[in-house]
Structure formats: structure tokens, C-alpha cells
PDB file of C-alpha atoms and ligand atoms in Angstrom:
ATOM      1  CA  UNK F 271     147.431  32.075 161.467  1.00 97.00           C
ATOM      2  CA  UNK F 272     146.785  31.739 165.163  1.00 98.00           C
ATOM      3  CA  UNK F 273     143.485  30.679 166.669  1.00 98.00           C
ATOM      4  CA  UNK F 274     143.352  32.078 170.211  1.00 98.00           C
ATOM      5  CA  UNK F 275     140.689  30.685 172.542  1.00 99.00           C
ATOM      6  CA  UNK F 276     139.738  32.367 175.822  1.00 98.00           C
ATOM      7  CA  UNK F 277     137.404  30.079 177.697  1.00 98.00           C
ATOM      8  CA  UNK F 278     135.714  31.637 180.725  1.00 98.00           C
ATOM      9  CA  UNK F 279     133.120  30.127 183.026  1.00 98.00           C
ATOM     10  CA  UNK F 280     130.325  31.879 181.093  1.00 97.00           C
ATOM     11  CA  UNK F 281     131.596  32.565 177.582  1.00 98.00           C
ATOM     12  CA  UNK F 282     134.257  31.274 175.249  1.00 98.00           C
ATOM     13  CA  UNK F 283     135.827  33.681 172.764  1.00 98.00           C
ATOM     14  CA  UNK F 284     137.633  32.565 169.607  1.00 98.00           C
ATOM     15  CA  UNK F 285     139.825  35.072 167.752  1.00 98.00           C
ATOM     16  CA  UNK F 286     141.956  34.718 164.646  1.00 98.00           C
ATOM     17  CA  UNK F 287     145.271  36.610 164.724  1.00 98.00           C
ATOM     18  CA  UNK F 288     147.111  37.142 161.463  1.00 97.00           C
ATOM     19  CA  UNK F 289     150.326  38.254 163.161  1.00 97.00           C
ATOM     20  CA  UNK F 290     149.369  41.931 163.119  1.00 97.00           C
ATOM     21  CA  UNK F 291     145.700  42.121 164.009  1.00 97.00           C
ATOM     22  CA  UNK F 292     142.638  40.092 164.913  1.00 98.00           C
ATOM     23  CA  UNK F 293     140.742  39.459 161.710  1.00 98.00           C
ATOM     24  CA  UNK F 294     137.731  37.836 163.372  1.00 98.00           C
ATOM     25  CA  UNK F 295     136.297  37.290 166.850  1.00 98.00           C
ATOM     26  CA  UNK F 296     133.372  35.044 167.784  1.00 98.00           C
ATOM     27  CA  UNK F 297     131.759  34.268 171.108  1.00 98.00           C
ATOM     28  CA  UNK F 298     129.873  31.214 172.283  1.00 98.00           C
ATOM     29  CA  UNK F 299     128.646  30.071 175.675  1.00 98.00           C
ATOM     30  CA  UNK F 300     130.991  27.760 177.536  1.00 98.00           C
ATOM     31  CA  UNK F 301     129.657  24.211 177.588  1.00 98.00           C
ATOM     32  CA  UNK F 302     131.640  21.251 178.797  1.00 97.00           C
ATOM     33  CA  UNK F 303     129.611  18.901 176.577  1.00 97.00           C
ATOM     34  CA  UNK F 304     130.598  20.561 173.291  1.00 98.00           C
ATOM     35  CA  UNK F 305     132.676  18.284 171.091  1.00 98.00           C
ATOM     36  CA  UNK F 306     135.520  19.095 168.698  1.00 98.00           C
ATOM     37  CA  UNK F 307     133.209  18.440 165.758  1.00 98.00           C
ATOM     38  CA  UNK F 308     130.624  20.870 167.111  1.00 98.00           C
ATOM     39  CA  UNK F 309     133.265  23.571 167.566  1.00 98.00           C
ATOM     40  CA  UNK F 310     134.442  23.041 164.026  1.00 98.00           C
ATOM     41  CA  UNK F 311     130.986  23.191 162.450  1.00 98.00           C
ATOM     42  CA  UNK F 312     130.318  26.438 164.298  1.00 98.00           C
ATOM     43  CA  UNK F 313     133.709  27.959 163.469  1.00 98.00           C
ATOM     44  CA  UNK F 314     133.818  26.988 159.816  1.00 97.00           C
ATOM     45  CA  UNK F 315     130.257  28.213 159.290  1.00 98.00           C
ATOM     46  CA  UNK F 316     131.111  31.631 160.712  1.00 98.00           C
ATOM     47  CA  UNK F 317     134.333  31.765 158.737  1.00 98.00           C
ATOM     48  CA  UNK F 318     132.585  31.114 155.452  1.00 97.00           C
ATOM     49  CA  UNK F 319     129.623  33.384 156.257  1.00 98.00           C
ATOM     50  CA  UNK F 320     131.983  36.268 156.983  1.00 97.00           C
ATOM     51  CA  UNK F 321     134.364  35.275 154.191  1.00 97.00           C
ATOM     52  CA  UNK F 322     137.287  34.909 156.563  1.00 97.00           C
ATOM     53  CA  UNK F 323     139.909  33.084 154.573  1.00 93.00           C
ATOM     54  CA  UNK F 324     142.317  31.908 157.250  1.00 94.00           C
ATOM     55  CA  UNK F 325     144.629  28.945 157.351  1.00 96.00           C
ATOM     56  CA  UNK F 326     144.863  28.054 161.043  1.00 98.00           C
ATOM     57  CA  UNK F 327     148.340  26.720 161.771  1.00 98.00           C
ATOM     58  CA  UNK F 328     148.639  27.418 165.494  1.00 98.00           C
ATOM     59  CA  UNK F 329     146.321  27.416 168.460  1.00 98.00           C
ATOM     60  CA  UNK F 330     146.574  28.725 172.033  1.00 98.00           C
ATOM     61  CA  UNK F 331     144.024  28.133 174.772  1.00 98.00           C
ATOM     62  CA  UNK F 332     143.364  29.768 178.128  1.00 98.00           C
ATOM     63  CA  UNK F 333     140.636  27.947 179.985  1.00 98.00           C
ATOM     64  CA  UNK F 334     139.230  28.549 183.446  1.00 98.00           C
ATOM     65  CA  UNK F 335     137.155  25.398 182.907  1.00 98.00           C
ATOM     66  CA  UNK F 336     139.512  22.409 182.847  1.00 97.00           C
ATOM     67  CA  UNK F 337     136.952  20.054 181.297  1.00 97.00           C
ATOM     68  CA  UNK F 338     136.657  21.877 177.981  1.00 98.00           C
ATOM     69  CA  UNK F 339     140.366  21.649 177.217  1.00 98.00           C
ATOM     70  CA  UNK F 340     140.190  18.040 176.052  1.00 98.00           C
ATOM     71  CA  UNK F 341     137.724  18.781 173.260  1.00 98.00           C
ATOM     72  CA  UNK F 342     139.606  21.922 172.223  1.00 98.00           C
ATOM     73  CA  UNK F 343     142.763  19.820 171.965  1.00 98.00           C
ATOM     74  CA  UNK F 344     140.908  17.388 169.719  1.00 98.00           C
ATOM     75  CA  UNK F 345     139.725  20.352 167.599  1.00 98.00           C
ATOM     76  CA  UNK F 346     143.333  21.459 167.154  1.00 98.00           C
ATOM     77  CA  UNK F 347     144.574  18.003 166.313  1.00 98.00           C
ATOM     78  CA  UNK F 348     141.758  16.845 164.044  1.00 98.00           C
ATOM     79  CA  UNK F 349     140.960  19.997 162.101  1.00 98.00           C
ATOM     80  CA  UNK F 350     144.084  22.137 162.239  1.00 98.00           C
ATOM     81  CA  UNK F 351     146.718  19.458 162.579  1.00 98.00           C
ATOM     82  CA  UNK F 352     148.469  21.349 165.357  1.00 98.00           C
ATOM     83  CA  UNK F 353     149.281  20.827 169.019  1.00 98.00           C
ATOM     84  CA  UNK F 354     147.802  23.697 171.026  1.00 98.00           C
ATOM     85  CA  UNK F 355     149.598  25.674 173.695  1.00 98.00           C
ATOM     86  CA  UNK F 356     147.546  25.540 176.882  1.00 98.00           C
ATOM     87  CA  UNK F 357     148.260  28.339 179.367  1.00 98.00           C
ATOM     88  CA  UNK F 358     149.065  26.946 182.794  1.00 97.00           C
ATOM     89  CA  UNK F 359     150.490  23.674 181.507  1.00 97.00           C
ATOM     90  CA  UNK F 360     154.218  23.113 182.054  1.00 95.00           C
ATOM     91  CA  UNK F 361     155.012  23.122 178.329  1.00 95.00           C
ATOM     92  CA  UNK F 362     153.574  26.632 177.909  1.00 97.00           C
ATOM     93  CA  UNK F 363     156.242  29.084 179.072  1.00 97.00           C
ATOM     94  CA  UNK F 364     155.200  32.486 180.396  1.00 98.00           C
ATOM     95  CA  UNK F 365     157.214  35.675 179.885  1.00 97.00           C
ATOM     96  CA  UNK F 366     156.511  36.662 183.515  1.00 98.00           C
ATOM     97  CA  UNK F 367     157.186  35.136 186.936  1.00 98.00           C
ATOM     98  CA  UNK F 368     154.325  33.917 189.071  1.00 98.00           C
ATOM     99  CA  UNK F 369     154.963  34.597 192.751  1.00 98.00           C
ATOM    100  CA  UNK F 370     152.172  32.996 194.783  1.00 98.00           C
ATOM    101  CA  UNK F 371     151.860  30.370 197.532  1.00 98.00           C
ATOM    102  CA  UNK F 372     153.206  26.954 196.549  1.00 97.00           C
ATOM    103  CA  UNK F 373     150.516  24.707 195.108  1.00 95.00           C
ATOM    104  CA  UNK F 374     148.250  27.583 194.038  1.00 96.00           C
ATOM    105  CA  UNK F 375     146.767  27.124 190.587  1.00 96.00           C
ATOM    106  CA  UNK F 376     146.244  30.691 189.431  1.00 98.00           C
ATOM    107  CA  UNK F 377     143.449  31.076 186.890  1.00 98.00           C
ATOM    108  CA  UNK F 378     145.047  31.107 183.436  1.00 98.00           C
ATOM    109  CA  UNK F 379     142.936  34.122 182.443  1.00 98.00           C
ATOM    110  CA  UNK F 380     144.557  36.085 185.270  1.00 98.00           C
ATOM    111  CA  UNK F 381     148.043  35.109 184.138  1.00 98.00           C
ATOM    112  CA  UNK F 382     147.195  36.041 180.552  1.00 98.00           C
ATOM    113  CA  UNK F 383     145.772  39.385 181.684  1.00 98.00           C
ATOM    114  CA  UNK F 384     148.959  40.072 183.643  1.00 98.00           C
ATOM    115  CA  UNK F 385     151.132  39.256 180.627  1.00 98.00           C
ATOM    116  CA  UNK F 386     149.007  41.510 178.412  1.00 98.00           C
ATOM    117  CA  UNK F 387     148.962  44.334 180.924  1.00 98.00           C
ATOM    118  CA  UNK F 388     152.733  44.241 181.378  1.00 98.00           C
ATOM    119  CA  UNK F 389     153.293  44.118 177.616  1.00 98.00           C
ATOM    120  CA  UNK F 390     151.085  47.150 176.983  1.00 98.00           C
ATOM    121  CA  UNK F 391     151.575  49.274 180.091  1.00 98.00           C
ATOM    122  CA  UNK F 392     154.708  48.048 181.886  1.00 98.00           C
ATOM    123  CA  UNK F 393     154.874  47.031 185.555  1.00 98.00           C
ATOM    124  CA  UNK F 394     153.099  48.146 188.741  1.00 98.00           C
ATOM    125  CA  UNK F 395     149.609  47.417 187.506  1.00 98.00           C
ATOM    126  CA  UNK F 396     146.249  46.398 188.793  1.00 98.00           C
ATOM    127  CA  UNK F 397     144.286  44.595 186.076  1.00 98.00           C
ATOM    128  CA  UNK F 398     140.549  44.447 186.733  1.00 98.00           C
ATOM    129  CA  UNK F 399     138.550  41.903 184.694  1.00 98.00           C
ATOM    130  CA  UNK F 400     134.747  41.955 184.783  1.00 97.00           C
ATOM    131  CA  UNK F 401     133.868  38.384 183.900  1.00 97.00           C
ATOM    132  CA  UNK F 402     131.950  35.676 185.750  1.00 97.00           C
ATOM    133  CA  UNK F 403     134.048  36.812 188.690  1.00 98.00           C
ATOM    134  CA  UNK F 404     135.503  40.293 189.071  1.00 98.00           C
ATOM    135  CA  UNK F 405     139.223  39.741 189.430  1.00 98.00           C
ATOM    136  CA  UNK F 406     142.032  42.090 190.359  1.00 98.00           C
ATOM    137  CA  UNK F 407     145.466  40.924 189.260  1.00 98.00           C
ATOM    138  CA  UNK F 408     148.507  42.631 190.730  1.00 98.00           C
ATOM    139  CA  UNK F 409     151.531  42.930 188.448  1.00 98.00           C
ATOM    140  CA  UNK F 410     154.877  43.764 190.036  1.00 98.00           C
ATOM    141  CA  UNK F 411     157.444  46.228 188.680  1.00 98.00           C
ATOM    142  CA  UNK F 412     159.180  43.416 186.758  1.00 98.00           C
ATOM    143  CA  UNK F 413     155.918  42.066 185.331  1.00 98.00           C
ATOM    144  CA  UNK F 414     155.480  39.201 187.788  1.00 98.00           C
ATOM    145  CA  UNK F 415     151.995  38.178 188.825  1.00 98.00           C
ATOM    146  CA  UNK F 416     152.068  38.565 192.602  1.00 98.00           C
ATOM    147  CA  UNK F 417     148.477  37.826 193.571  1.00 98.00           C
ATOM    148  CA  UNK F 418     145.213  39.676 193.625  1.00 98.00           C
ATOM    149  CA  UNK F 419     141.588  39.684 194.617  1.00 98.00           C
ATOM    150  CA  UNK F 420     138.574  37.636 193.508  1.00 98.00           C
ATOM    151  CA  UNK F 421     135.095  39.117 193.992  1.00 98.00           C
ATOM    152  CA  UNK F 422     131.762  37.858 192.660  1.00 98.00           C
ATOM    153  CA  UNK F 423     130.990  39.037 189.149  1.00 97.00           C
ATOM    154  CA  UNK F 424     128.466  41.790 188.535  1.00 97.00           C
ATOM    155  CA  UNK F 425     126.005  39.595 186.653  1.00 97.00           C
ATOM    156  CA  UNK F 426     126.515  36.785 189.142  1.00 97.00           C
ATOM    157  CA  UNK F 427     125.579  39.100 192.007  1.00 97.00           C
ATOM    158  CA  UNK F 428     122.414  40.236 190.236  1.00 97.00           C
ATOM    159  CA  UNK F 429     121.567  36.613 189.475  1.00 97.00           C
ATOM    160  CA  UNK F 430     122.137  35.611 193.099  1.00 97.00           C
ATOM    161  CA  UNK F 431     119.686  38.287 194.325  1.00 97.00           C
ATOM    162  CA  UNK F 432     117.067  37.087 191.867  1.00 98.00           C
ATOM    163  CA  UNK F 433     117.542  33.422 192.741  1.00 98.00           C
ATOM    164  CA  UNK F 434     117.567  33.889 196.498  1.00 98.00           C
ATOM    165  CA  UNK F 435     114.669  36.324 196.898  1.00 97.00           C
ATOM    166  CA  UNK F 436     111.236  35.414 195.556  1.00 97.00           C
ATOM    167  CA  UNK F 437     110.188  39.033 194.931  1.00 97.00           C
ATOM    168  CA  UNK F 438     113.372  40.171 193.177  1.00 97.00           C
ATOM    169  CA  UNK F 439     113.259  39.992 189.380  1.00 98.00           C
ATOM    170  CA  UNK F 440     116.055  39.261 186.961  1.00 97.00           C
ATOM    171  CA  UNK F 441     117.573  42.627 186.023  1.00 96.00           C
ATOM    172  CA  UNK F 442     120.451  43.765 183.854  1.00 96.00           C
ATOM    173  CA  UNK F 443     123.158  46.011 185.232  1.00 96.00           C
ATOM    174  CA  UNK F 444     122.973  49.691 184.406  1.00 96.00           C
ATOM    175  CA  UNK F 445     123.823  52.936 186.098  1.00 96.00           C
ATOM    176  CA  UNK F 446     120.737  54.233 187.922  1.00 94.00           C
ATOM    177  CA  UNK F 447     119.968  57.965 187.782  1.00 91.00           C
ATOM    178  CA  UNK F 448     119.934  58.284 191.534  1.00 97.00           C
ATOM    179  CA  UNK F 449     121.425  56.185 194.305  1.00 98.00           C
ATOM    180  CA  UNK F 450     118.054  56.033 196.086  1.00 98.00           C
ATOM    181  CA  UNK F 451     115.829  53.753 194.057  1.00 98.00           C
ATOM    182  CA  UNK F 452     112.071  54.285 193.979  1.00 98.00           C
ATOM    183  CA  UNK F 453     111.252  50.917 192.441  1.00 97.00           C
ATOM    184  CA  UNK F 454     112.601  47.412 192.881  1.00 98.00           C
ATOM    185  CA  UNK F 455     114.691  47.331 189.720  1.00 97.00           C
ATOM    186  CA  UNK F 456     116.282  50.712 190.435  1.00 97.00           C
ATOM    187  CA  UNK F 457     117.040  49.648 194.020  1.00 98.00           C
ATOM    188  CA  UNK F 458     118.786  46.487 192.807  1.00 98.00           C
ATOM    189  CA  UNK F 459     120.712  48.319 190.116  1.00 97.00           C
ATOM    190  CA  UNK F 460     121.846  50.893 192.622  1.00 98.00           C
ATOM    191  CA  UNK F 461     123.019  48.246 195.076  1.00 98.00           C
ATOM    192  CA  UNK F 462     125.031  46.458 192.453  1.00 98.00           C
ATOM    193  CA  UNK F 463     126.311  49.446 190.449  1.00 98.00           C
ATOM    194  CA  UNK F 464     127.330  51.692 193.352  1.00 97.00           C
ATOM    195  CA  UNK F 465     128.308  48.669 195.413  1.00 98.00           C
ATOM    196  CA  UNK F 466     130.793  47.710 192.698  1.00 98.00           C
ATOM    197  CA  UNK F 467     132.066  51.255 192.351  1.00 97.00           C
ATOM    198  CA  UNK F 468     132.827  50.980 196.054  1.00 97.00           C
ATOM    199  CA  UNK F 469     134.461  47.572 195.678  1.00 98.00           C
ATOM    200  CA  UNK F 470     136.684  48.795 192.864  1.00 98.00           C
ATOM    201  CA  UNK F 471     137.714  51.998 194.684  1.00 98.00           C
ATOM    202  CA  UNK F 472     138.364  50.288 197.992  1.00 98.00           C
ATOM    203  CA  UNK F 473     140.210  47.264 196.652  1.00 98.00           C
ATOM    204  CA  UNK F 474     142.450  49.359 194.388  1.00 98.00           C
ATOM    205  CA  UNK F 475     143.179  51.899 197.134  1.00 98.00           C
ATOM    206  CA  UNK F 476     144.128  49.124 199.549  1.00 98.00           C
ATOM    207  CA  UNK F 477     146.337  47.389 196.990  1.00 98.00           C
ATOM    208  CA  UNK F 478     148.150  50.672 196.338  1.00 98.00           C
ATOM    209  CA  UNK F 479     148.534  51.329 200.079  1.00 98.00           C
ATOM    210  CA  UNK F 480     149.751  47.777 200.741  1.00 98.00           C
ATOM    211  CA  UNK F 481     152.329  48.020 197.981  1.00 98.00           C
ATOM    212  CA  UNK F 482     153.178  51.635 198.780  1.00 97.00           C
ATOM    213  CA  UNK F 483     153.790  52.799 195.242  1.00 95.00           C
ATOM    214  CA  UNK F 484     151.839  54.349 192.389  1.00 95.00           C
ATOM    215  CA  UNK F 485     150.115  51.799 190.191  1.00 98.00           C
ATOM    216  CA  UNK F 486     148.110  51.982 186.983  1.00 98.00           C
ATOM    217  CA  UNK F 487     144.644  50.474 186.975  1.00 98.00           C
ATOM    218  CA  UNK F 488     143.669  48.765 183.713  1.00 98.00           C
ATOM    219  CA  UNK F 489     140.214  47.290 183.157  1.00 98.00           C
ATOM    220  CA  UNK F 490     138.867  44.738 180.733  1.00 98.00           C
ATOM    221  CA  UNK F 491     135.725  42.655 180.252  1.00 94.00           C
ATOM    222  CA  UNK F 492     132.260  43.491 178.983  1.00 91.00           C
ATOM    223  CA  UNK F 493     131.293  45.776 181.840  1.00 95.00           C
ATOM    224  CA  UNK F 494     134.473  47.840 182.076  1.00 96.00           C
ATOM    225  CA  UNK F 495     133.155  50.682 179.854  1.00 96.00           C
ATOM    226  CA  UNK F 496     129.964  51.039 181.902  1.00 96.00           C
ATOM    227  CA  UNK F 497     131.958  51.643 185.079  1.00 97.00           C
ATOM    228  CA  UNK F 498     134.601  53.745 183.357  1.00 94.00           C
ATOM    229  CA  UNK F 499     132.136  56.067 181.633  1.00 92.00           C
ATOM    230  CA  UNK F 500     130.243  56.605 184.846  1.00 91.00           C
ATOM    231  CA  UNK F 501     133.029  56.962 187.372  1.00 93.00           C
ATOM    232  CA  UNK F 502     136.517  57.269 185.817  1.00 93.00           C
ATOM    233  CA  UNK F 503     137.821  54.453 187.957  1.00 97.00           C
ATOM    234  CA  UNK F 504     140.571  53.236 185.640  1.00 98.00           C
ATOM    235  CA  UNK F 505     143.632  54.722 183.983  1.00 98.00           C
ATOM    236  CA  UNK F 506     142.704  52.836 180.818  1.00 97.00           C
ATOM    237  CA  UNK F 507     140.505  50.029 179.615  1.00 96.00           C
ATOM    238  CA  UNK F 508     141.116  47.562 176.849  1.00 97.00           C
ATOM    239  CA  UNK F 509     138.536  45.414 175.186  1.00 94.00           C
ATOM    240  CA  UNK F 510     140.771  42.640 173.921  1.00 96.00           C
ATOM    241  CA  UNK F 511     143.265  42.457 176.777  1.00 98.00           C
ATOM    242  CA  UNK F 512     143.054  38.691 177.312  1.00 98.00           C
ATOM    243  CA  UNK F 513     143.292  38.023 173.578  1.00 98.00           C
ATOM    244  CA  UNK F 514     146.313  40.291 173.350  1.00 98.00           C
ATOM    245  CA  UNK F 515     147.976  38.342 176.158  1.00 98.00           C
ATOM    246  CA  UNK F 516     147.400  35.089 174.303  1.00 98.00           C
ATOM    247  CA  UNK F 517     149.218  36.422 171.228  1.00 98.00           C
ATOM    248  CA  UNK F 518     152.136  37.581 173.414  1.00 98.00           C
ATOM    249  CA  UNK F 519     152.437  34.157 175.074  1.00 98.00           C
ATOM    250  CA  UNK F 520     152.197  32.402 171.728  1.00 98.00           C
ATOM    251  CA  UNK F 521     154.954  34.533 170.238  1.00 98.00           C
ATOM    252  CA  UNK F 522     157.124  34.005 173.318  1.00 97.00           C
ATOM    253  CA  UNK F 523     156.814  30.226 173.030  1.00 97.00           C
ATOM    254  CA  UNK F 524     157.474  30.324 169.300  1.00 95.00           C
ATOM    255  CA  UNK F 525     160.585  32.451 169.415  1.00 91.00           C
ATOM    256  CA  UNK F 526     162.351  31.836 172.731  1.00 72.00           C
ATOM    257  CA  UNK F 527     164.323  28.825 173.853  1.00 62.00           C
ATOM    258  CA  UNK F 528     163.315  27.821 177.337  1.00 61.00           C
ATOM    259  CA  UNK F 529     165.220  25.575 179.717  1.00 55.00           C
ATOM    260  CA  UNK F 530     163.041  22.723 181.031  1.00 50.00           C
TER     261      UNK F 530
HETATM  262  N1  LIG Q 843     125.825  47.043 179.583  1.00 97.14           N
HETATM  263  C1  LIG Q 843     125.862  45.721 179.751  1.00 97.14           C
HETATM  264  N2  LIG Q 843     124.924  45.126 180.492  1.00 97.14           N
HETATM  265  C2  LIG Q 843     124.947  43.793 180.687  1.00 97.14           C
HETATM  266  N3  LIG Q 843     125.863  42.971 180.188  1.00 97.14           N
HETATM  267  C3  LIG Q 843     126.821  43.516 179.439  1.00 97.14           C
HETATM  268  C4  LIG Q 843     126.899  44.899 179.171  1.00 97.14           C
HETATM  269  N4  LIG Q 843     127.976  45.146 178.395  1.00 97.14           N
HETATM  270  C5  LIG Q 843     128.546  43.948 178.199  1.00 97.14           C
HETATM  271  N5  LIG Q 843     127.859  42.968 178.817  1.00 97.14           N
HETATM  272  C6  LIG Q 843     128.130  41.544 178.864  1.00 97.14           C
HETATM  273  O1  LIG Q 843     129.433  41.343 179.286  1.00 97.14           O
HETATM  274  C7  LIG Q 843     129.812  40.065 178.823  1.00 97.14           C
HETATM  275  C8  LIG Q 843     131.221  40.099 178.338  1.00 97.14           C
HETATM  276  O2  LIG Q 843     131.985  39.862 179.428  1.00 97.14           O
HETATM  277  P1  LIG Q 843     133.308  39.045 179.400  1.00 97.14           P
HETATM  278  O3  LIG Q 843     133.533  38.347 178.149  1.00 97.14           O
HETATM  279  O4  LIG Q 843     134.338  39.952 179.901  1.00 97.14           O
HETATM  280  O5  LIG Q 843     132.993  38.027 180.539  1.00 97.14           O
HETATM  281  P2  LIG Q 843     131.984  36.821 180.530  1.00 97.14           P
HETATM  282  O6  LIG Q 843     131.993  36.186 179.211  1.00 97.14           O
HETATM  283  O7  LIG Q 843     130.657  37.287 181.051  1.00 97.14           O
HETATM  284  O8  LIG Q 843     132.654  35.969 181.666  1.00 97.14           O
HETATM  285  P3  LIG Q 843     133.772  34.841 181.535  1.00 97.14           P
HETATM  286  O9  LIG Q 843     134.886  35.419 180.744  1.00 97.14           O
HETATM  287  O10 LIG Q 843     134.116  34.575 182.966  1.00 97.14           O
HETATM  288  O11 LIG Q 843     133.108  33.710 180.855  1.00 97.14           O
HETATM  289  C9  LIG Q 843     128.919  39.658 177.702  1.00 97.14           C
HETATM  290  O12 LIG Q 843     128.155  38.537 178.090  1.00 97.14           O
HETATM  291  C10 LIG Q 843     128.029  40.875 177.520  1.00 97.14           C
HETATM  292  O13 LIG Q 843     126.717  40.485 177.237  1.00 97.14           O
HETATM  293  C1  LIG Q 844     138.644  33.574 189.285  1.00 97.14           C
HETATM  294  C2  LIG Q 844     138.292  33.036 187.908  1.00 97.14           C
HETATM  295  C3  LIG Q 844     137.006  32.215 187.993  1.00 97.14           C
HETATM  296  C4  LIG Q 844     138.059  34.246 186.989  1.00 97.14           C
HETATM  297  O1  LIG Q 844     137.787  33.839 185.693  1.00 97.14           O
HETATM  298  C5  LIG Q 844     139.457  32.177 187.336  1.00 97.14           C
HETATM  299  O2  LIG Q 844     140.584  32.961 187.195  1.00 97.14           O
HETATM  300  C6  LIG Q 844     139.763  30.990 188.202  1.00 97.14           C
HETATM  301  O3  LIG Q 844     139.073  30.001 188.163  1.00 97.14           O
HETATM  302  N1  LIG Q 844     140.856  31.096 189.011  1.00 97.14           N
HETATM  303  C7  LIG Q 844     141.363  30.047 189.839  1.00 97.14           C
HETATM  304  C8  LIG Q 844     141.794  30.537 191.184  1.00 97.14           C
HETATM  305  C9  LIG Q 844     142.817  31.658 191.168  1.00 97.14           C
HETATM  306  O4  LIG Q 844     142.953  32.383 190.179  1.00 97.14           O
HETATM  307  O5  LIG Q 844     143.500  31.832 192.182  1.00 97.14           O
HETATM  308  K1  LIG Q 845     136.980  36.838 180.373  1.00 97.14           K
END
């Protein structure tokens, strides 16, 4: 079975794919200090607690944090006796082209999202991912990643307000009843929630205008449902988009022959 690891700047998600479906998914905070042995203790404990009987034979990693890859490689080697595929490395082929400025290291999560989006929805897509950053990935008609937009993440923006202003508390995102807040928390939630609705609308409208063609907007990440339920901003949203992309890339590398 495949162990797929999606390592973001805030959280790292491990999922086990049996070839047809994900049989388990676990989340931990991303920490550069965590060793292979620590990962394994955590993983094997969860597997036995939830009676997940999986023989891990393959591993694929997408990491936006370069420093954690070393220890994940050791995990693969020491405990699963396999050499992991690492998205973005030359020996991990992608089923899509990447058309960006020379020397640009596109975040692997964005490439994986583009692969997943193209696999599920076809070309001419905007994939919006609400993670540490809010990213917009533009997928061309033929599935190529052709660039996008990086905005601060929703939780990051709330955190920045709290850290920079002595009188502003830590608050969680939610949709306020009214746009005009009558207390501090409601004012902050309104600024972030409706501010992001505006960001999403404006960025997607400008991408569509710039590319002069109809495009589907697909959202993923923890906060996608909150925005979708409130404002119908997306054509669809998918919880496990990044994980799906990892399985597609794994299968592609397993089954295709690629010229060097
Ligand atoms: N209604 C909500 N309010 C606040 N946080 C939420 C809500 N719904 C989901 N979340 C949070 O969203 C997060 C899931 O987001 P996701 O995995 O897409 O990105 P992340 O882990 O925050 O960022 P990254 O992938 O960059 O590390 C979880 O931390 C979850 O607690
Ligand atoms: C933008 C983030 C932080 C989103 O996770 C990640 O994709 C990243 O570190 N990207 C590198 C720069 C780029 O994608 O162009
Ligand atoms: K993510």
C-alpha cells in the first residue's frame, strides 16, 4: 500500500491508499525537528489503535518545507524499506507540464493540486487551496501548470492582526451575521471573511479575463467549505484534492516509462 505524505507549513497529513481508496488519514503539526523514529512511533500507534492493517510498500511525499524531507526519507528507508518519490525532485515525473519562469521552484503542493484538478475536472481550472497561504493555481487546457497567485492564508491574516495590535485578540474565522461588526471579534471576522470573499472573487475574475476563456474554480483545504457554504464561490470543492494528486503522480511514476 501507498503512504502519501502532504507536508504543509502548518500541518502534515499522512494517508494510506490501498489502490482504490484512502483507508486512513492522520494529521500532525509540521515540525522540522521530528525524527524518522518519532514519525514511526506516532504512525504505528495510530495504525494499531484504529486496527489499520496495512503493509506499506511505497511512499510519496509533497513537502513545502524542504527540511522535513530528510527525516521522511529515513522513515521510508528504515521502516518501510522503500525509496520515496519526492514531488519536485528530478526523479519524480509529473503527468503535466510546468510552464513558469526559468529557475522558479513552484511549491510541490501547487503542482500536486494541479495534477489532481486536471485528473478530476479536466483543463482550464483555477484551484484554490486554503492552507497556510491561500494559493490559486492556474491549469491550462492541456493540464499544464501555468502560474497562479499567492495570498496570505486566512488564519495567518487573523494571527497577524492579533500579533501586531495590542488590543486585538486571537479569533477564529467564521462568517459574521452582518458585515458591520458591533464588537471587536465581529469586526475582525468581518474584515477577514468578507475580505477573503473579495479576494477570491476578484482574483478569479481577473484570471478568467486575462485568459479569456471559461474556467472551473475548484477549492480545497480546511476552510473551503466555510466560504463555499456562505457564498457559492466555487464550481466544486474537494477535501482530499492534494492526496488524490499524490496517488495520481505515484501511479504515473509506477506505470510509465519516462525519458531522462
Ligand atoms: N471553521 C474553521 N475554522 C477554523 N479553522 C478551520 C475551520 N475548518 C477547518 N479549519 C482548519 O483548517 C485546517 C486545515 O487546513 P489545511 O490542511 O488545508 O491547511 P493547513 O494545514 O492549515 O495549512 P498547510 O497545508 O499549509 O500546512 C485545519 O488546521 C483546521 O483546523
Ligand atoms: C505558497 C506555499 C507556501 C503554499 O503552501 C507553497 O506552495 C510554497 O512554498 N511555494 C513556493 C513558491 C511558489 O509556489 O511559487
Ligand atoms: K495543504
